[in-house]
PDB file of C-alpha atoms and ligand atoms in Angstrom:
ATOM      1  CA  MET A   1      -0.078   0.099   0.062  1.00  0.00           C
ATOM      2  CA  SER A   2       1.515   3.406  -0.751  1.00  0.00           C
ATOM      3  CA  THR A   3       0.187   6.584  -0.028  1.00  0.00           C
ATOM      4  CA  SER A   4      -0.449  10.099  -1.820  1.00  0.00           C
ATOM      5  CA  ARG A   5       2.673  11.687  -3.283  1.00  0.00           C
ATOM      6  CA  ASN A   6       3.957  13.486  -0.174  1.00  0.00           C
ATOM      7  CA  ARG A   7       6.147  16.908  -0.765  1.00  0.00           C
ATOM      8  CA  ILE A   8       8.179  17.130   2.093  1.00  0.00           C
ATOM      9  CA  ILE A   9      11.209  19.735   3.251  1.00  0.00           C
ATOM     10  CA  LEU A  10      13.606  17.127   5.115  1.00  0.00           C
ATOM     11  CA  ASP A  11      15.396  18.879   7.691  1.00  0.00           C
ATOM     12  CA  CYS A  12      18.564  17.227   8.723  1.00  0.00           C
ATOM     13  CA  ASP A  13      21.880  16.721  10.544  1.00  0.00           C
ATOM     14  CA  PRO A  14      23.836  14.433   8.176  1.00  0.00           C
ATOM     15  CA  GLY A  15      25.267  12.093   9.864  1.00  0.00           C
ATOM     16  CA  ARG A  16      25.221   8.612   8.732  1.00  0.00           C
ATOM     17  CA  ASP A  17      21.584   7.459   9.222  1.00  0.00           C
ATOM     18  CA  ASP A  18      20.424  10.783   7.743  1.00  0.00           C
ATOM     19  CA  ALA A  19      22.389   9.919   4.435  1.00  0.00           C
ATOM     20  CA  LEU A  20      20.419   7.156   4.257  1.00  0.00           C
ATOM     21  CA  ALA A  21      17.107   8.831   4.659  1.00  0.00           C
ATOM     22  CA  ILE A  22      17.984  11.565   2.149  1.00  0.00           C
ATOM     23  CA  ALA A  23      18.899   8.683  -0.319  1.00  0.00           C
ATOM     24  CA  MET A  24      15.476   6.959   0.174  1.00  0.00           C
ATOM     25  CA  ALA A  25      13.637  10.151  -0.279  1.00  0.00           C
ATOM     26  CA  LEU A  26      15.352  11.079  -3.763  1.00  0.00           C
ATOM     27  CA  ALA A  27      14.988   7.319  -4.835  1.00  0.00           C
ATOM     28  CA  SER A  28      10.895   7.732  -4.183  1.00  0.00           C
ATOM     29  CA  SER A  29       9.722  10.176  -6.447  1.00  0.00           C
ATOM     30  CA  ALA A  30       6.618   8.142  -6.620  1.00  0.00           C
ATOM     31  CA  GLU A  31       5.612   8.853  -3.192  1.00  0.00           C
ATOM     32  CA  ILE A  32       8.073  11.757  -2.195  1.00  0.00           C
ATOM     33  CA  ASP A  33       8.257  14.918  -3.980  1.00  0.00           C
ATOM     34  CA  LEU A  34      11.250  15.890  -1.767  1.00  0.00           C
ATOM     35  CA  ALA A  35      11.379  19.740  -2.083  1.00  0.00           C
ATOM     36  CA  GLY A  36      14.452  20.953  -0.397  1.00  0.00           C
ATOM     37  CA  ILE A  37      16.808  19.915   2.348  1.00  0.00           C
ATOM     38  CA  THR A  38      17.754  21.967   5.358  1.00  0.00           C
ATOM     39  CA  ALA A  39      20.479  21.517   7.126  1.00  0.00           C
ATOM     40  CA  VAL A  40      21.432  21.984  11.203  1.00  0.00           C
ATOM     41  CA  ALA A  41      24.073  21.071  13.926  1.00  0.00           C
ATOM     42  CA  GLY A  42      23.856  18.097  15.301  1.00  0.00           C
ATOM     43  CA  ASN A  43      25.458  14.772  14.366  1.00  0.00           C
ATOM     44  CA  VAL A  44      28.746  17.197  13.647  1.00  0.00           C
ATOM     45  CA  PRO A  45      29.152  21.023  13.482  1.00  0.00           C
ATOM     46  CA  LEU A  46      26.623  22.885  10.961  1.00  0.00           C
ATOM     47  CA  GLU A  47      29.182  23.620   8.565  1.00  0.00           C
ATOM     48  CA  VAL A  48      30.027  19.878   8.173  1.00  0.00           C
ATOM     49  CA  THR A  49      26.020  19.126   7.819  1.00  0.00           C
ATOM     50  CA  TYR A  50      25.546  21.367   4.837  1.00  0.00           C
ATOM     51  CA  ARG A  51      28.718  20.125   3.348  1.00  0.00           C
ATOM     52  CA  ASN A  52      27.489  16.661   3.543  1.00  0.00           C
ATOM     53  CA  ALA A  53      23.721  17.823   2.119  1.00  0.00           C
ATOM     54  CA  ARG A  54      25.235  19.321  -0.637  1.00  0.00           C
ATOM     55  CA  PHE A  55      27.614  16.464  -1.273  1.00  0.00           C
ATOM     56  CA  LEU A  56      24.843  13.881  -1.106  1.00  0.00           C
ATOM     57  CA  ARG A  57      22.246  15.612  -3.490  1.00  0.00           C
ATOM     58  CA  GLU A  58      25.184  16.023  -5.892  1.00  0.00           C
ATOM     59  CA  LEU A  59      26.093  12.043  -4.941  1.00  0.00           C
ATOM     60  CA  CYS A  60      22.350  10.743  -5.583  1.00  0.00           C
ATOM     61  CA  GLY A  61      22.275  13.101  -9.158  1.00  0.00           C
ATOM     62  CA  PHE A  62      19.794  15.650  -7.784  1.00  0.00           C
ATOM     63  CA  PRO A  63      22.258  18.617  -8.312  1.00  0.00           C
ATOM     64  CA  ASP A  64      19.702  21.412  -8.385  1.00  0.00           C
ATOM     65  CA  LEU A  65      18.133  20.249  -5.455  1.00  0.00           C
ATOM     66  CA  PRO A  66      17.642  23.286  -3.213  1.00  0.00           C
ATOM     67  CA  VAL A  67      19.942  22.930   0.373  1.00  0.00           C
ATOM     68  CA  HIS A  68      20.017  25.988   2.899  1.00  0.00           C
ATOM     69  CA  ALA A  69      22.016  25.920   5.854  1.00  0.00           C
ATOM     70  CA  GLY A  70      20.298  26.850   9.351  1.00  0.00           C
ATOM     71  CA  ALA A  71      21.372  27.053  12.972  1.00  0.00           C
ATOM     72  CA  ALA A  72      24.872  26.142  14.041  1.00  0.00           C
ATOM     73  CA  ARG A  73      23.916  25.344  17.727  1.00  0.00           C
ATOM     74  CA  PRO A  74      20.793  25.145  20.056  1.00  0.00           C
ATOM     75  CA  LEU A  75      18.566  27.898  21.063  1.00  0.00           C
ATOM     76  CA  VAL A  76      19.745  27.886  24.412  1.00  0.00           C
ATOM     77  CA  ARG A  77      21.989  24.970  25.474  1.00  0.00           C
ATOM     78  CA  GLU A  78      25.819  24.813  23.558  1.00  0.00           C
ATOM     79  CA  LEU A  79      26.329  22.387  21.142  1.00  0.00           C
ATOM     80  CA  GLU A  80      27.104  19.302  22.083  1.00  0.00           C
ATOM     81  CA  THR A  81      28.063  16.886  18.668  1.00  0.00           C
ATOM     82  CA  ALA A  82      27.954  12.876  18.026  1.00  0.00           C
ATOM     83  CA  THR A  83      31.445  12.891  16.390  1.00  0.00           C
ATOM     84  CA  ARG A  84      32.356   9.592  18.505  1.00  0.00           C
ATOM     85  CA  HIS A  85      29.243   8.374  16.612  1.00  0.00           C
ATOM     86  CA  HIS A  86      29.672   9.566  12.899  1.00  0.00           C
ATOM     87  CA  GLY A  87      33.315  10.219  12.594  1.00  0.00           C
ATOM     88  CA  GLU A  88      35.147  13.838  11.954  1.00  0.00           C
ATOM     89  CA  SER A  89      33.419  13.514   8.044  1.00  0.00           C
ATOM     90  CA  GLY A  90      30.118  12.649   9.767  1.00  0.00           C
ATOM     91  CA  LEU A  91      29.415  10.197   7.153  1.00  0.00           C
ATOM     92  CA  GLU A  92      32.265   7.560   8.719  1.00  0.00           C
ATOM     93  CA  GLY A  93      32.413   4.665   6.238  1.00  0.00           C
ATOM     94  CA  VAL A  94      31.608   6.541   3.113  1.00  0.00           C
ATOM     95  CA  GLU A  95      34.445   8.558   0.590  1.00  0.00           C
ATOM     96  CA  VAL A  96      33.107  12.172   1.037  1.00  0.00           C
ATOM     97  CA  GLU A  97      34.047  14.432  -2.045  1.00  0.00           C
ATOM     98  CA  MET A  98      33.699  18.337  -1.491  1.00  0.00           C
ATOM     99  CA  PRO A  99      30.419  19.436  -3.513  1.00  0.00           C
ATOM    100  CA  ALA A 100      30.979  20.715  -7.104  1.00  0.00           C
ATOM    101  CA  ARG A 101      28.385  23.603  -6.660  1.00  0.00           C
ATOM    102  CA  PRO A 102      28.912  26.668  -4.091  1.00  0.00           C
ATOM    103  CA  ILE A 103      27.763  27.639  -1.172  1.00  0.00           C
ATOM    104  CA  GLU A 104      24.202  28.680  -1.809  1.00  0.00           C
ATOM    105  CA  SER A 105      22.404  29.981   1.197  1.00  0.00           C
ATOM    106  CA  HIS A 106      22.275  30.085   5.354  1.00  0.00           C
ATOM    107  CA  ARG A 107      18.657  31.024   5.267  1.00  0.00           C
ATOM    108  CA  ALA A 108      17.316  27.596   5.952  1.00  0.00           C
ATOM    109  CA  VAL A 109      14.156  29.045   8.151  1.00  0.00           C
ATOM    110  CA  GLY A 110      13.563  31.758   5.168  1.00  0.00           C
ATOM    111  CA  TYR A 111      13.279  28.904   2.893  1.00  0.00           C
ATOM    112  CA  LEU A 112      11.218  27.075   4.793  1.00  0.00           C
ATOM    113  CA  ALA A 113       9.042  30.295   5.555  1.00  0.00           C
ATOM    114  CA  GLU A 114       9.053  30.889   1.531  1.00  0.00           C
ATOM    115  CA  THR A 115       8.023  27.659   0.798  1.00  0.00           C
ATOM    116  CA  LEU A 116       5.181  27.707   2.691  1.00  0.00           C
ATOM    117  CA  GLU A 117       4.552  30.965   1.506  1.00  0.00           C
ATOM    118  CA  ALA A 118       3.829  30.010  -1.846  1.00  0.00           C
ATOM    119  CA  SER A 119       2.785  26.503  -0.831  1.00  0.00           C
ATOM    120  CA  GLY A 120      -1.284  25.867  -0.314  1.00  0.00           C
ATOM    121  CA  ASP A 121      -2.885  25.040   3.027  1.00  0.00           C
ATOM    122  CA  GLN A 122      -1.827  21.555   4.388  1.00  0.00           C
ATOM    123  CA  GLU A 123       0.329  20.653   1.092  1.00  0.00           C
ATOM    124  CA  ILE A 124       3.717  20.542   2.781  1.00  0.00           C
ATOM    125  CA  THR A 125       5.188  17.852   5.610  1.00  0.00           C
ATOM    126  CA  LEU A 126       8.324  18.526   7.115  1.00  0.00           C
ATOM    127  CA  VAL A 127      10.819  15.527   8.096  1.00  0.00           C
ATOM    128  CA  ALA A 128      13.114  16.564  11.235  1.00  0.00           C
ATOM    129  CA  ILE A 129      15.424  14.072  11.189  1.00  0.00           C
ATOM    130  CA  GLY A 130      18.186  16.067  13.144  1.00  0.00           C
ATOM    131  CA  PRO A 131      17.933  18.430  16.353  1.00  0.00           C
ATOM    132  CA  LEU A 132      14.974  20.791  16.037  1.00  0.00           C
ATOM    133  CA  THR A 133      16.116  23.856  16.209  1.00  0.00           C
ATOM    134  CA  ASN A 134      15.480  25.311  12.497  1.00  0.00           C
ATOM    135  CA  ILE A 135      11.611  24.025  13.118  1.00  0.00           C
ATOM    136  CA  ALA A 136      11.559  25.535  16.067  1.00  0.00           C
ATOM    137  CA  LEU A 137      13.146  29.318  14.814  1.00  0.00           C
ATOM    138  CA  LEU A 138      10.093  28.743  12.023  1.00  0.00           C
ATOM    139  CA  ALA A 139       7.468  28.682  14.462  1.00  0.00           C
ATOM    140  CA  VAL A 140       9.194  31.393  16.756  1.00  0.00           C
ATOM    141  CA  GLU A 141       9.863  33.950  13.937  1.00  0.00           C
ATOM    142  CA  ARG A 142       6.887  32.882  11.825  1.00  0.00           C
ATOM    143  CA  PRO A 143       3.874  31.560  14.237  1.00  0.00           C
ATOM    144  CA  GLU A 144       1.089  32.287  11.473  1.00  0.00           C
ATOM    145  CA  LEU A 145       2.931  29.591   8.881  1.00  0.00           C
ATOM    146  CA  MET A 146       2.522  26.705  10.930  1.00  0.00           C
ATOM    147  CA  ALA A 147      -1.159  26.017  10.182  1.00  0.00           C
ATOM    148  CA  LYS A 148      -0.018  25.378   6.759  1.00  0.00           C
ATOM    149  CA  ILE A 149       1.894  22.664   7.468  1.00  0.00           C
ATOM    150  CA  ARG A 150       0.100  19.033   6.836  1.00  0.00           C
ATOM    151  CA  GLU A 151       2.146  17.180   9.530  1.00  0.00           C
ATOM    152  CA  ILE A 152       5.787  17.159  11.059  1.00  0.00           C
ATOM    153  CA  VAL A 153       7.470  13.439  11.056  1.00  0.00           C
ATOM    154  CA  VAL A 154      10.310  13.635  13.542  1.00  0.00           C
ATOM    155  CA  MET A 155      13.097  11.287  14.085  1.00  0.00           C
ATOM    156  CA  GLY A 156      13.447  11.699  18.220  1.00  0.00           C
ATOM    157  CA  GLY A 157      12.719  11.012  21.607  1.00  0.00           C
ATOM    158  CA  ALA A 158      12.165   7.686  23.402  1.00  0.00           C
ATOM    159  CA  SER A 159      10.113   6.254  26.089  1.00  0.00           C
ATOM    160  CA  THR A 160       9.662   2.474  26.840  1.00  0.00           C
ATOM    161  CA  ALA A 161      13.292   2.061  24.776  1.00  0.00           C
ATOM    162  CA  GLY A 162      15.236   4.364  26.996  1.00  0.00           C
ATOM    163  CA  GLY A 163      17.480   7.434  26.034  1.00  0.00           C
ATOM    164  CA  ASN A 164      20.706   6.627  23.895  1.00  0.00           C
ATOM    165  CA  VAL A 165      22.808   9.975  25.272  1.00  0.00           C
ATOM    166  CA  THR A 166      21.176   9.627  29.048  1.00  0.00           C
ATOM    167  CA  PRO A 167      19.073   7.349  30.761  1.00  0.00           C
ATOM    168  CA  ALA A 168      16.163   9.496  29.607  1.00  0.00           C
ATOM    169  CA  ALA A 169      17.178  11.254  26.854  1.00  0.00           C
ATOM    170  CA  GLU A 170      17.338  10.441  22.670  1.00  0.00           C
ATOM    171  CA  PHE A 171      20.002  13.073  21.016  1.00  0.00           C
ATOM    172  CA  ASN A 172      18.292  14.268  18.753  1.00  0.00           C
ATOM    173  CA  VAL A 173      16.080  15.812  21.770  1.00  0.00           C
ATOM    174  CA  TRP A 174      18.630  15.965  24.477  1.00  0.00           C
ATOM    175  CA  ALA A 175      20.929  17.951  21.937  1.00  0.00           C
ATOM    176  CA  ASP A 176      18.072  20.827  21.699  1.00  0.00           C
ATOM    177  CA  PRO A 177      15.540  20.218  24.222  1.00  0.00           C
ATOM    178  CA  HIS A 178      13.970  23.894  23.814  1.00  0.00           C
ATOM    179  CA  ALA A 179      13.649  23.832  20.270  1.00  0.00           C
ATOM    180  CA  ALA A 180      11.569  20.059  21.043  1.00  0.00           C
ATOM    181  CA  ALA A 181       9.590  21.627  23.292  1.00  0.00           C
ATOM    182  CA  VAL A 182       8.624  24.157  20.771  1.00  0.00           C
ATOM    183  CA  VAL A 183       7.983  22.196  18.374  1.00  0.00           C
ATOM    184  CA  PHE A 184       6.169  19.375  20.364  1.00  0.00           C
ATOM    185  CA  GLU A 185       3.500  21.882  21.504  1.00  0.00           C
ATOM    186  CA  CYS A 186       3.155  23.729  18.325  1.00  0.00           C
ATOM    187  CA  GLY A 187      -0.502  22.530  17.720  1.00  0.00           C
ATOM    188  CA  ARG A 188       0.764  20.654  14.317  1.00  0.00           C
ATOM    189  CA  PRO A 189       0.251  17.227  13.771  1.00  0.00           C
ATOM    190  CA  LEU A 190       3.497  15.280  14.567  1.00  0.00           C
ATOM    191  CA  ILE A 191       4.471  11.798  13.622  1.00  0.00           C
ATOM    192  CA  VAL A 192       7.329  10.674  16.249  1.00  0.00           C
ATOM    193  CA  HIS A 193       9.623   7.461  15.130  1.00  0.00           C
ATOM    194  CA  GLY A 194      11.452   7.743  18.758  1.00  0.00           C
ATOM    195  CA  LEU A 195      13.789   5.041  19.607  1.00  0.00           C
ATOM    196  CA  ASP A 196      10.818   2.958  20.479  1.00  0.00           C
ATOM    197  CA  VAL A 197      10.282   1.697  17.102  1.00  0.00           C
ATOM    198  CA  THR A 198      13.826   2.699  15.206  1.00  0.00           C
ATOM    199  CA  HIS A 199      15.183   0.208  17.571  1.00  0.00           C
ATOM    200  CA  GLN A 200      13.076  -2.688  15.741  1.00  0.00           C
ATOM    201  CA  VAL A 201      14.922  -1.618  12.903  1.00  0.00           C
ATOM    202  CA  LEU A 202      18.283  -3.289  13.137  1.00  0.00           C
ATOM    203  CA  ALA A 203      20.835  -3.741  10.383  1.00  0.00           C
ATOM    204  CA  ALA A 204      22.700  -6.505   9.987  1.00  0.00           C
ATOM    205  CA  PRO A 205      26.330  -7.025   7.759  1.00  0.00           C
ATOM    206  CA  ARG A 206      24.288  -8.733   5.567  1.00  0.00           C
ATOM    207  CA  HIS A 207      21.881  -5.913   4.944  1.00  0.00           C
ATOM    208  CA  ALA A 208      25.001  -3.781   3.849  1.00  0.00           C
ATOM    209  CA  GLU A 209      26.372  -6.615   1.899  1.00  0.00           C
ATOM    210  CA  ARG A 210      22.879  -7.045  -0.014  1.00  0.00           C
ATOM    211  CA  LEU A 211      22.878  -2.753  -0.498  1.00  0.00           C
ATOM    212  CA  ALA A 212      26.267  -3.137  -1.841  1.00  0.00           C
ATOM    213  CA  GLY A 213      25.539  -6.034  -4.175  1.00  0.00           C
ATOM    214  CA  THR A 214      22.571  -4.375  -6.118  1.00  0.00           C
ATOM    215  CA  GLY A 215      24.887  -2.964  -8.367  1.00  0.00           C
ATOM    216  CA  GLY A 216      24.029   0.587  -8.053  1.00  0.00           C
ATOM    217  CA  GLU A 217      27.103   2.782  -7.497  1.00  0.00           C
ATOM    218  CA  VAL A 218      25.523   5.276  -4.979  1.00  0.00           C
ATOM    219  CA  ALA A 219      24.270   2.373  -2.767  1.00  0.00           C
ATOM    220  CA  ARG A 220      27.614   0.429  -3.084  1.00  0.00           C
ATOM    221  CA  ARG A 221      29.052   3.927  -1.618  1.00  0.00           C
ATOM    222  CA  LEU A 222      25.994   4.233   0.872  1.00  0.00           C
ATOM    223  CA  ALA A 223      26.209   0.332   2.357  1.00  0.00           C
ATOM    224  CA  PRO A 224      28.935   0.976   4.886  1.00  0.00           C
ATOM    225  CA  LEU A 225      26.367   3.114   6.615  1.00  0.00           C
ATOM    226  CA  LEU A 226      24.031   0.144   7.516  1.00  0.00           C
ATOM    227  CA  HIS A 227      27.075  -1.314   9.349  1.00  0.00           C
ATOM    228  CA  PRO A 228      27.657   0.179  13.406  1.00  0.00           C
ATOM    229  CA  ALA A 229      29.707   3.226  13.311  1.00  0.00           C
ATOM    230  CA  ALA A 230      33.175   2.436  14.996  1.00  0.00           C
ATOM    231  CA  GLY A 231      31.890   4.316  17.986  1.00  0.00           C
ATOM    232  CA  SER A 232      28.942   2.680  18.553  1.00  0.00           C
ATOM    233  CA  ARG A 233      28.162   1.402  21.990  1.00  0.00           C
ATOM    234  CA  GLY A 234      29.274  -2.388  21.952  1.00  0.00           C
ATOM    235  CA  ASP A 235      26.756  -5.019  20.327  1.00  0.00           C
ATOM    236  CA  ARG A 236      23.254  -3.711  22.770  1.00  0.00           C
ATOM    237  CA  PHE A 237      21.722  -5.564  19.778  1.00  0.00           C
ATOM    238  CA  GLY A 238      23.685  -8.201  19.170  1.00  0.00           C
ATOM    239  CA  PRO A 239      26.814  -8.687  17.463  1.00  0.00           C
ATOM    240  CA  ASP A 240      27.023  -6.362  14.189  1.00  0.00           C
ATOM    241  CA  ARG A 241      23.620  -5.023  14.491  1.00  0.00           C
ATOM    242  CA  SER A 242      22.798  -1.539  14.660  1.00  0.00           C
ATOM    243  CA  PRO A 243      19.668   0.544  14.986  1.00  0.00           C
ATOM    244  CA  ILE A 244      19.147   2.597  11.235  1.00  0.00           C
ATOM    245  CA  HIS A 245      16.810   6.006  12.848  1.00  0.00           C
ATOM    246  CA  ASP A 246      16.237   8.449  10.214  1.00  0.00           C
ATOM    247  CA  PRO A 247      15.245   6.057   7.251  1.00  0.00           C
ATOM    248  CA  CYS A 248      12.168   5.050   9.830  1.00  0.00           C
ATOM    249  CA  THR A 249      10.699   8.831   8.716  1.00  0.00           C
ATOM    250  CA  ILE A 250      10.599   7.920   5.023  1.00  0.00           C
ATOM    251  CA  ALA A 251       9.678   4.640   5.039  1.00  0.00           C
ATOM    252  CA  TRP A 252       6.410   6.198   7.001  1.00  0.00           C
ATOM    253  CA  LEU A 253       5.789   7.987   4.337  1.00  0.00           C
ATOM    254  CA  ILE A 254       6.128   5.164   1.535  1.00  0.00           C
ATOM    255  CA  ARG A 255       4.532   2.830   3.429  1.00  0.00           C
ATOM    256  CA  PRO A 256       2.582   3.357   6.746  1.00  0.00           C
ATOM    257  CA  ASP A 257       1.148   0.462   7.081  1.00  0.00           C
ATOM    258  CA  LEU A 258       4.801  -0.946   8.105  1.00  0.00           C
ATOM    259  CA  PHE A 259       4.269   1.009  11.481  1.00  0.00           C
ATOM    260  CA  ALA A 260       2.139   1.045  14.229  1.00  0.00           C
ATOM    261  CA  THR A 261       1.038   4.320  16.189  1.00  0.00           C
ATOM    262  CA  GLU A 262      -0.585   5.595  19.592  1.00  0.00           C
ATOM    263  CA  SER A 263      -2.082   8.658  19.957  1.00  0.00           C
ATOM    264  CA  VAL A 264      -0.639  10.239  23.215  1.00  0.00           C
ATOM    265  CA  ALA A 265       0.512  13.271  24.916  1.00  0.00           C
ATOM    266  CA  VAL A 266       4.240  14.193  24.922  1.00  0.00           C
ATOM    267  CA  ALA A 267       6.291  16.806  26.965  1.00  0.00           C
ATOM    268  CA  VAL A 268       9.826  17.358  26.690  1.00  0.00           C
ATOM    269  CA  GLU A 269      11.523  17.891  29.458  1.00  0.00           C
ATOM    270  CA  SER A 270      13.875  21.089  28.989  1.00  0.00           C
ATOM    271  CA  GLU A 271      15.564  21.084  32.855  1.00  0.00           C
ATOM    272  CA  GLY A 272      16.225  18.166  34.815  1.00  0.00           C
ATOM    273  CA  THR A 273      19.822  17.031  35.951  1.00  0.00           C
ATOM    274  CA  HIS A 274      18.851  13.633  35.296  1.00  0.00           C
ATOM    275  CA  THR A 275      16.116  13.828  32.879  1.00  0.00           C
ATOM    276  CA  LEU A 276      16.821  16.970  30.602  1.00  0.00           C
ATOM    277  CA  GLY A 277      15.956  15.977  27.119  1.00  0.00           C
ATOM    278  CA  GLU A 278      13.295  13.292  28.259  1.00  0.00           C
ATOM    279  CA  THR A 279      10.248  12.897  25.948  1.00  0.00           C
ATOM    280  CA  VAL A 280       7.121  12.094  28.689  1.00  0.00           C
ATOM    281  CA  VAL A 281       4.667  10.014  26.941  1.00  0.00           C
ATOM    282  CA  ASP A 282       1.672   9.979  29.120  1.00  0.00           C
ATOM    283  CA  TRP A 283       0.481   6.624  28.187  1.00  0.00           C
ATOM    284  CA  TRP A 284      -2.141   6.278  30.259  1.00  0.00           C
ATOM    285  CA  GLY A 285      -3.808   9.726  30.220  1.00  0.00           C
ATOM    286  CA  VAL A 286      -3.067  10.716  34.095  1.00  0.00           C
ATOM    287  CA  THR A 287      -2.402  14.223  32.878  1.00  0.00           C
ATOM    288  CA  GLY A 288      -5.342  15.167  31.456  1.00  0.00           C
ATOM    289  CA  ARG A 289      -3.407  16.497  28.212  1.00  0.00           C
ATOM    290  CA  ALA A 290      -5.467  16.330  24.871  1.00  0.00           C
ATOM    291  CA  PRO A 291      -2.878  13.755  22.706  1.00  0.00           C
ATOM    292  CA  ASN A 292      -0.151  16.096  20.761  1.00  0.00           C
ATOM    293  CA  ALA A 293       1.097  13.267  19.089  1.00  0.00           C
ATOM    294  CA  ARG A 294       1.230   9.516  17.108  1.00  0.00           C
ATOM    295  CA  TRP A 295       4.013   8.344  18.850  1.00  0.00           C
ATOM    296  CA  VAL A 296       5.407   5.060  16.485  1.00  0.00           C
ATOM    297  CA  THR A 297       5.140   2.294  18.506  1.00  0.00           C
ATOM    298  CA  GLU A 298       6.398  -0.857  16.251  1.00  0.00           C
ATOM    299  CA  ALA A 299       7.826  -1.375  12.370  1.00  0.00           C
ATOM    300  CA  ASP A 300       8.249  -4.700  10.822  1.00  0.00           C
ATOM    301  CA  GLY A 301      11.876  -3.952  10.459  1.00  0.00           C
ATOM    302  CA  GLU A 302      13.019  -6.024   8.248  1.00  0.00           C
ATOM    303  CA  ALA A 303      10.670  -5.066   5.578  1.00  0.00           C
ATOM    304  CA  VAL A 304      11.867  -1.427   6.093  1.00  0.00           C
ATOM    305  CA  LEU A 305      15.250  -2.214   5.715  1.00  0.00           C
ATOM    306  CA  ALA A 306      14.064  -3.989   2.527  1.00  0.00           C
ATOM    307  CA  LEU A 307      12.622  -0.979   1.079  1.00  0.00           C
ATOM    308  CA  LEU A 308      15.693   1.289   2.078  1.00  0.00           C
ATOM    309  CA  THR A 309      17.962  -1.339  -0.110  1.00  0.00           C
ATOM    310  CA  ASP A 310      15.297  -1.673  -2.990  1.00  0.00           C
ATOM    311  CA  ARG A 311      14.561   2.689  -3.503  1.00  0.00           C
ATOM    312  CA  ILE A 312      18.583   3.029  -2.877  1.00  0.00           C
ATOM    313  CA  ALA A 313      19.626   0.538  -5.138  1.00  0.00           C
ATOM    314  CA  LYS A 314      17.443   2.637  -7.914  1.00  0.00           C
ATOM    315  CA  LEU A 315      19.834   5.794  -7.726  1.00  0.00           C
TER     316      LEU A 315
HETATM  317  O1  RIB B 401      19.357   9.255  18.275  1.00  0.00           O
HETATM  318  C1  RIB B 401      19.664   9.257  16.894  1.00  0.00           C
HETATM  319  C2  RIB B 401      19.392  10.517  15.995  1.00  0.00           C
HETATM  320  O2  RIB B 401      20.357  11.259  16.294  1.00  0.00           O
HETATM  321  C3  RIB B 401      19.608  10.298  14.539  1.00  0.00           C
HETATM  322  O3  RIB B 401      18.937  11.374  14.153  1.00  0.00           O
HETATM  323  C4  RIB B 401      21.097  10.186  14.228  1.00  0.00           C
HETATM  324  O4  RIB B 401      21.464  11.223  13.064  1.00  0.00           O
HETATM  325  C5  RIB B 401      21.248  11.542  15.472  1.00  0.00           C
HETATM  326  O5  RIB B 401      20.957  12.521  14.630  1.00  0.00           O
HETATM  327 CA1   CA B 402      20.461  12.771  12.210  1.00  0.00          CA
END
């Protein structure tokens, strides 16, 4: 089952799994009209995420895709990257070339605003797979445009899975909890792919080998991204297994039937000593708060990985 075509803007911090999400989106033009990419600081500093987004559009054969740089740091916190996990290049395992196209713009929020202004109501879906700083800045600077967004598909947060940066917090929300709090309260429909579901999408060496063996040059060059990163934490998921986070958002847009969701009220902790960045999910409705998110609870992990492979093999 596929859905009607989704016109999206992808906000990201490439980042190893972000790169797979970008390629998967570009390879899925029947379901996804990728209008443009906005880069944010997160896994690695902004100049690297911006460089990588521009490199990936050229690698995938879309040199004219708009790519704009956004926030170089979180709203309040200092920037803390995940270079240990993604490498200094942000794409550890991939041979990265300097993009041929010159730097275009550092105005991601302006690009988001202009695209929304020019679009019809409920036409644009924002897919956010890094810290939510750019999306929060849009909500703060241009609140009147938020109503034009169809939905915001987020990779971030964790509840039953526990955190991956602290026991309570997932990286994207922990990196900029104040931005996440703004976005989770912005009033637009949220589809949240947290660690609860991404930990069900576990790549093994055979998945990387299959992607590399599909014959496509992009697939061959990005296949190492399905291997665990050098800095990953041992084998919490079993030998050589690693969760593939960001592509879950793209798979959702193509095949929502591969996932299950629950409508819940979610709050973001933006102060706690031990719980900073926690996404507090009210599973039993004890707060009386109206649901503000569809929390993705289950995925058919093998089917998601097969979809990723089949799509990227087309590039
Ligand atoms: O916690 C996983 C998330 O943090 C992914 O988006 C990964 O790219 C990092 O940004
Ligand atoms: Ca990311």
